[in-house]
Amino acid sequence: MSLVVQKYGGSSVADADAIRRVAKRVAETRQAGHDVVVTVSAMGDTTDELIDLSNEVSGREHPREMDILLTAGERISMALLAMAVRDLGVGAQSFTGPQAGVITSGAYGRARIIDVAPGRLRQTLDDGDVAIVAGFQGLNQETQDVQTLGRGGSDTTAVALAAALEADVCEIYTDVDGVFSADPRVVPSARKLDVITYEEMLDMAASGAKVLMPRCVEYARRFNVPIHVRSSFSGLTGTMVVGHPEGTEGEETMEQPIIAGVAHDVSEAKITVIGVPDIPGSAARLFEAVATADVNIDMIVQNVSATHTGVTDISFTLPTAQVAAARAALEADHEAIGFRELVVDDTIGKISLIGAGMRSSSGVSAKFFSALRDAGINIEMISTSDIRISVVTRAELVDDAVRAVHTAFGLDSTQGEAVVYGGTGR
Amino acid sequence: MSLVVQKYGGSSVADADAIRRVAKRVAETRQAGHDVVVTVSAMGDTTDELIDLSNEVSGREHPREMDILLTAGERISMALLAMAVRDLGVGAQSFTGPQAGVITSGAYGRARIIDVAPGRLRQTLDDGDVAIVAGFQGLNQETQDVQTLGRGGSDTTAVALAAALEADVCEIYTDVDGVFSADPRVVPSARKLDVITYEEMLDMAASGAKVLMPRCVEYARRFNVPIHVRSSFSGLTGTMVVGHPEGTEGEETMEQPIIAGVAHDVSEAKITVIGVPDIPGSAARLFEAVATADVNIDMIVQNVSATHTGVTDISFTLPTAQVAAARAALEADHEAIGFRELVVDDTIGKISLIGAGMRSSSGVSAKFFSALRDAGINIEMISTSDIRISVVTRAELVDDAVRAVHTAFGLDSTQGEAVVYGGTGR
């Protein structure tokens, strides 16, 4: 018997039929002898509807009240799911984040989980019941108010509960079959990964893969919680996200693929700051200004400055939604930074190749760039980490670029797998 | 400066515009220098929609989960109202029943308020903010779960908060201008009462007047909380429900009207149990059986038994919705009670005349019965208390009966008022 934490997103509990389907899976897991804790999101579009309602009433910012409002969504879905599970003859009780012992801190709307006091959930499991917990929320002990966790909050709740309860696995149910070597909508031959490391998954998520949010993977890595990403519709085995499948951790995973997958992202824009004085401290001043606007910088490139001009250009990428805030922050600090002008480009796209195996495998970069060249893709920015290479190109070329790279690394499901396994020295 | 508790029902906060209207009134009260605590119900039909949703998912009884589900409704309205009040430049914070310190006990779905720990609300008022509290709910300290209070729960919450905070007045905002001498839909000349005693209001409510639930009035009477029933639309002064307006309590209310009003109720049915052995214990056995089915008995009449037959008939009235349960309970105990047959009549109506003044005023009963006789109303059952006379007749005659009695006691707003004031000895 093991302890399983399951998380179901909004689309998995969108209506009464969907809730009964989820209940069936929960009940079957319990009836198979496992202890079960379920984390559930708000039904379908409930959260958006509540946001719309608040805009109708006010439209201004009321962070504390907004969090109280939004938590009504999970309250509804968790109670209904508990009813449906009980109807199947399995004991179940629902709990809000505060009731479940999820302790948060930080700002309303994007609080962090700082602790989980799982006493009440443990008691529920000891009583033989399934515990159904509202995702996306917790109690701020200082204010005694509920807070929401922001995007990816329900996944993070599930992982945090799994860590606190020392669960054997945290199953994240979603509308896809698992983590794929590329977005199947772009690459029809993309293949489902059986296993991926936390580090690879983090880089995949940060590079545009939507299946898991980075914060959830980060939490899982810190507490070494195995995540099983799987479909709530098909029931098939999905993708395991784990710590160290390769090397000394176990014989069965010796053949670690070099490349996990290709991710892409067209939701970013590029700001080029032209004519920045090429003196020490310029970049610091520039990015301090952007940081005050709470903007998430991704890639940064500084041109090699032309001799004698004394000025240079700095480009960085950021979420398109944050362009206005970044621009305002830079212009407010225009004189101190001393740039000539700002150029915004929101038609960029990013392609990333991710794989822990590239640490110890040679020629990966060369093969990546030549695949892009052969596909006629012009590269505008490059950034690399030890398990990732990312390039920026035109948004309209991204799909072609992803397909070209996917094929070049032998990731297509019709290709042999040998190419991407093994290897030594990058 | 006084402390005012205001309660707004679901129709007062049915949509964004309505919420902003309520917010305006709340803000104006605060800006006039009063401390303000607001109790709010769920928006419009939210509670019914949540019940429908639970029926779609399950349809069975899940009392704990149902209460968790339903409390989402007040959570939404309270957060939205707090936002709207803050938009008007008045500080406001919303609180769930548990956060507000409302402690409950008893069964889910119809819990009772057993205590209020108003520390957090008091702090909010001391900070100069308006406290907005979810009605209809509280925390069961034993289980640490939220419970709902059932029908009239939000009114009761408001009165309980007013009692705990020693408020100067508890204003119940509704869709009518106050308590009327009769239902204005039946008696267009019914007049709004300026003042009514707790006792009269209790009897009015128990006799079919919908404006306040008996439990709320009972709570107000116990803690001597003055209630002001008024319209959320007109802004006019409504009806004060208070302790002792007559006699020694103050000169200004010496002229207590004999009659407060005429109430009617067509939501009850009559069960006649025919052929009950006329021996000691028969009635006890019969009503024990009904009590086990949790049925609310109203009036009871036992026929004078005909000489020598040794059997009698017993009739009682009860909410029509409980007829099936009562019938089942009686039939399950058929042999022990020993009756011959059950006759159910769901076409009855009840007319009640209520007034604390009838204690000390003569001829009230006589005038009541002669008014009914002159209107051609046949009386089937009679019951009296010291401030109320009720009769049962045919449902289709009730409106005529109400009008006849209302006119006979000089209650029509076009009539002089002298008739119904003063007097000694009933």
Short mmCIF file of C-alpha atoms in Angstrom, two decimals, chain A residues 38-230:
data_model
loop_
_atom_site.label_atom_id
_atom_site.label_comp_id
_atom_site.label_asym_id
_atom_site.label_seq_id
_atom_site.Cartn_x
_atom_site.Cartn_y
_atom_site.Cartn_z
CA VAL A 38 -6.61 14.74 -3.95
CA THR A 39 -5.86 18.35 -4.88
CA VAL A 40 -8.45 20.00 -7.07
CA SER A 41 -8.68 23.25 -9.04
CA ALA A 42 -11.79 25.34 -9.61
CA MET A 43 -14.27 23.98 -12.17
CA GLY A 44 -13.58 24.98 -15.77
CA ASP A 45 -13.82 28.74 -16.20
CA THR A 46 -14.97 29.49 -12.64
CA THR A 47 -11.88 31.49 -11.75
CA ASP A 48 -12.17 33.62 -14.89
CA GLU A 49 -15.87 34.16 -14.19
CA LEU A 50 -15.11 35.35 -10.68
CA ILE A 51 -12.46 37.73 -12.03
CA ASP A 52 -15.00 39.07 -14.54
CA LEU A 53 -17.50 39.57 -11.73
CA SER A 54 -14.98 41.53 -9.69
CA ASN A 55 -14.22 43.69 -12.72
CA GLU A 56 -17.93 44.39 -13.10
CA VAL A 57 -18.15 45.45 -9.46
CA SER A 58 -14.88 47.30 -9.08
CA GLY A 59 -12.11 46.95 -11.62
CA ARG A 60 -9.57 48.28 -9.11
CA GLU A 61 -7.01 46.29 -7.15
CA HIS A 62 -8.21 44.73 -3.91
CA PRO A 63 -5.69 41.92 -3.37
CA ARG A 64 -6.98 40.56 -0.05
CA GLU A 65 -10.62 40.54 -1.16
CA MET A 66 -9.71 39.14 -4.59
CA ASP A 67 -8.02 36.16 -2.93
CA ILE A 68 -11.06 35.57 -0.71
CA LEU A 69 -13.25 35.76 -3.81
CA LEU A 70 -11.21 33.40 -5.97
CA THR A 71 -10.94 30.69 -3.29
CA ALA A 72 -14.71 30.22 -3.64
CA GLY A 73 -13.94 28.35 -6.88
CA GLU A 74 -11.96 25.52 -5.28
CA ARG A 75 -14.44 25.41 -2.40
CA ILE A 76 -17.17 24.49 -4.86
CA SER A 77 -15.20 21.87 -6.79
CA MET A 78 -13.75 20.20 -3.70
CA ALA A 79 -17.15 19.80 -2.02
CA LEU A 80 -18.75 18.42 -5.18
CA LEU A 81 -15.89 15.98 -5.76
CA ALA A 82 -16.14 14.74 -2.17
CA MET A 83 -19.87 14.13 -2.69
CA ALA A 84 -19.21 12.19 -5.88
CA VAL A 85 -16.51 10.04 -4.26
CA ARG A 86 -18.78 9.26 -1.31
CA ASP A 87 -21.51 8.21 -3.73
CA LEU A 88 -19.14 5.46 -4.88
CA GLY A 89 -18.97 4.03 -1.38
CA VAL A 90 -15.59 5.52 -0.50
CA GLY A 91 -15.32 7.83 2.52
CA ALA A 92 -14.16 11.32 1.58
CA GLN A 93 -13.86 14.73 3.19
CA SER A 94 -12.97 18.01 1.56
CA PHE A 95 -10.68 20.62 3.09
CA THR A 96 -9.81 24.18 2.20
CA GLY A 97 -6.13 25.08 2.01
CA PRO A 98 -6.21 26.53 5.54
CA GLN A 99 -8.03 23.47 6.87
CA ALA A 100 -5.49 21.20 5.19
CA GLY A 101 -2.67 23.01 6.97
CA VAL A 102 -1.21 24.75 3.93
CA ILE A 103 0.67 27.76 5.34
CA THR A 104 1.57 30.60 2.98
CA SER A 105 3.48 33.86 3.03
CA GLY A 106 4.09 36.73 0.65
CA ALA A 107 1.80 38.84 -1.48
CA TYR A 108 -1.86 38.11 -2.11
CA GLY A 109 -2.41 36.58 -5.53
CA ARG A 110 1.06 35.03 -5.65
CA ALA A 111 1.77 33.71 -2.17
CA ARG A 112 4.35 30.99 -1.53
CA ILE A 113 3.80 27.82 0.47
CA ILE A 114 6.17 28.03 3.44
CA ASP A 115 4.97 25.02 5.38
CA VAL A 116 2.37 22.28 5.50
CA ALA A 117 0.94 21.04 8.82
CA PRO A 118 -0.70 17.84 7.62
CA GLY A 119 -2.20 16.65 10.93
CA ARG A 120 -5.78 16.80 9.80
CA LEU A 121 -5.06 15.12 6.46
CA ARG A 122 -3.09 12.38 8.23
CA GLN A 123 -6.03 11.79 10.56
CA THR A 124 -8.38 11.58 7.58
CA LEU A 125 -6.14 8.97 5.94
CA ASP A 126 -5.86 7.05 9.22
CA ASP A 127 -9.67 6.97 9.31
CA GLY A 128 -9.58 5.29 5.89
CA ASP A 129 -11.04 8.29 4.08
CA VAL A 130 -9.87 10.16 1.01
CA ALA A 131 -8.84 13.77 1.71
CA ILE A 132 -9.82 16.25 -0.99
CA VAL A 133 -7.94 19.53 -0.73
CA ALA A 134 -8.54 22.87 -2.45
CA GLY A 135 -5.53 23.72 -4.58
CA PHE A 136 -4.12 27.18 -5.17
CA GLN A 137 -4.58 28.48 -1.59
CA GLY A 138 -3.29 28.55 1.95
CA LEU A 139 -3.46 30.40 5.24
CA ASN A 140 -1.22 33.34 6.05
CA GLN A 141 -0.71 32.76 9.76
CA GLU A 142 0.26 36.35 10.45
CA THR A 143 -2.96 37.85 9.06
CA GLN A 144 -5.13 34.73 9.51
CA ASP A 145 -6.35 35.30 5.96
CA VAL A 146 -6.54 32.99 2.98
CA GLN A 147 -4.10 33.66 0.13
CA THR A 148 -3.90 32.31 -3.40
CA LEU A 149 -0.73 30.99 -4.95
CA GLY A 150 -1.04 32.37 -8.47
CA ARG A 151 -0.35 30.44 -11.66
CA GLY A 152 0.53 26.80 -11.21
CA GLY A 153 -0.68 27.03 -7.64
CA SER A 154 -2.71 23.84 -7.63
CA ASP A 155 0.19 21.76 -8.98
CA THR A 156 2.41 23.26 -6.31
CA THR A 157 -0.18 22.50 -3.62
CA ALA A 158 -0.22 18.86 -4.71
CA VAL A 159 3.56 18.58 -4.61
CA ALA A 160 3.72 20.35 -1.23
CA LEU A 161 1.15 17.95 0.24
CA ALA A 162 3.04 15.00 -1.24
CA ALA A 163 6.25 16.26 0.34
CA ALA A 164 4.66 16.87 3.75
CA LEU A 165 2.94 13.47 3.77
CA GLU A 166 5.99 11.72 2.28
CA ALA A 167 3.78 10.39 -0.48
CA ASP A 168 5.13 7.73 -2.82
CA VAL A 169 4.06 9.69 -5.87
CA CYS A 170 2.32 12.91 -6.84
CA GLU A 171 0.11 12.31 -9.87
CA ILE A 172 -0.66 15.44 -11.89
CA TYR A 173 -3.70 14.72 -14.08
CA THR A 174 -3.99 16.89 -17.14
CA ASP A 175 -5.51 16.94 -20.63
CA VAL A 176 -2.41 15.47 -22.33
CA ASP A 177 -0.81 12.06 -22.00
CA GLY A 178 2.39 13.32 -20.38
CA VAL A 179 5.48 15.36 -21.19
CA PHE A 180 6.36 15.22 -24.90
CA SER A 181 9.62 15.65 -26.76
CA ALA A 182 7.97 18.68 -28.38
CA ASP A 183 4.53 20.24 -28.51
CA PRO A 184 2.46 17.61 -30.42
CA ARG A 185 0.40 20.37 -32.03
CA VAL A 186 3.60 21.56 -33.75
CA VAL A 187 5.35 18.22 -34.13
CA PRO A 188 2.79 15.46 -34.75
CA SER A 189 5.56 12.85 -34.43
CA ALA A 190 6.57 14.12 -30.97
CA ARG A 191 6.83 11.29 -28.51
CA LYS A 192 5.78 10.96 -24.94
CA LEU A 193 8.72 10.77 -22.55
CA ASP A 194 8.62 7.92 -20.03
CA VAL A 195 10.92 9.74 -17.66
CA ILE A 196 12.51 13.18 -17.35
CA THR A 197 14.69 14.71 -14.62
CA TYR A 198 13.60 17.66 -12.49
CA GLU A 199 16.33 19.75 -14.10
CA GLU A 200 15.22 18.95 -17.62
CA MET A 201 11.60 19.52 -16.71
CA LEU A 202 12.50 22.87 -15.14
CA ASP A 203 14.26 23.95 -18.33
CA MET A 204 11.41 22.62 -20.49
CA ALA A 205 8.87 24.54 -18.40
CA ALA A 206 10.96 27.72 -18.38
CA SER A 207 11.34 27.40 -22.16
CA GLY A 208 7.64 27.30 -22.94
CA ALA A 209 6.40 23.76 -22.22
CA LYS A 210 3.03 24.30 -20.57
CA VAL A 211 2.49 20.95 -18.90
CA LEU A 212 4.02 21.87 -15.52
CA MET A 213 4.91 25.22 -13.97
CA PRO A 214 8.56 25.72 -12.96
CA ARG A 215 7.64 26.49 -9.31
CA CYS A 216 5.93 23.13 -8.93
CA VAL A 217 8.93 21.27 -10.40
CA GLU A 218 11.29 23.31 -8.22
CA TYR A 219 9.31 22.31 -5.12
CA ALA A 220 9.35 18.66 -6.19
CA ARG A 221 13.12 18.77 -6.75
CA ARG A 222 13.77 20.33 -3.37
CA PHE A 223 11.80 17.63 -1.54
CA ASN A 224 12.53 14.84 -4.05
CA VAL A 225 8.84 14.15 -4.75
CA PRO A 226 8.33 11.89 -7.79
CA ILE A 227 5.76 13.46 -10.12
CA HIS A 228 3.69 11.39 -12.54
CA VAL A 229 2.23 13.62 -15.27
CA ARG A 230 -0.67 11.75 -16.89
#
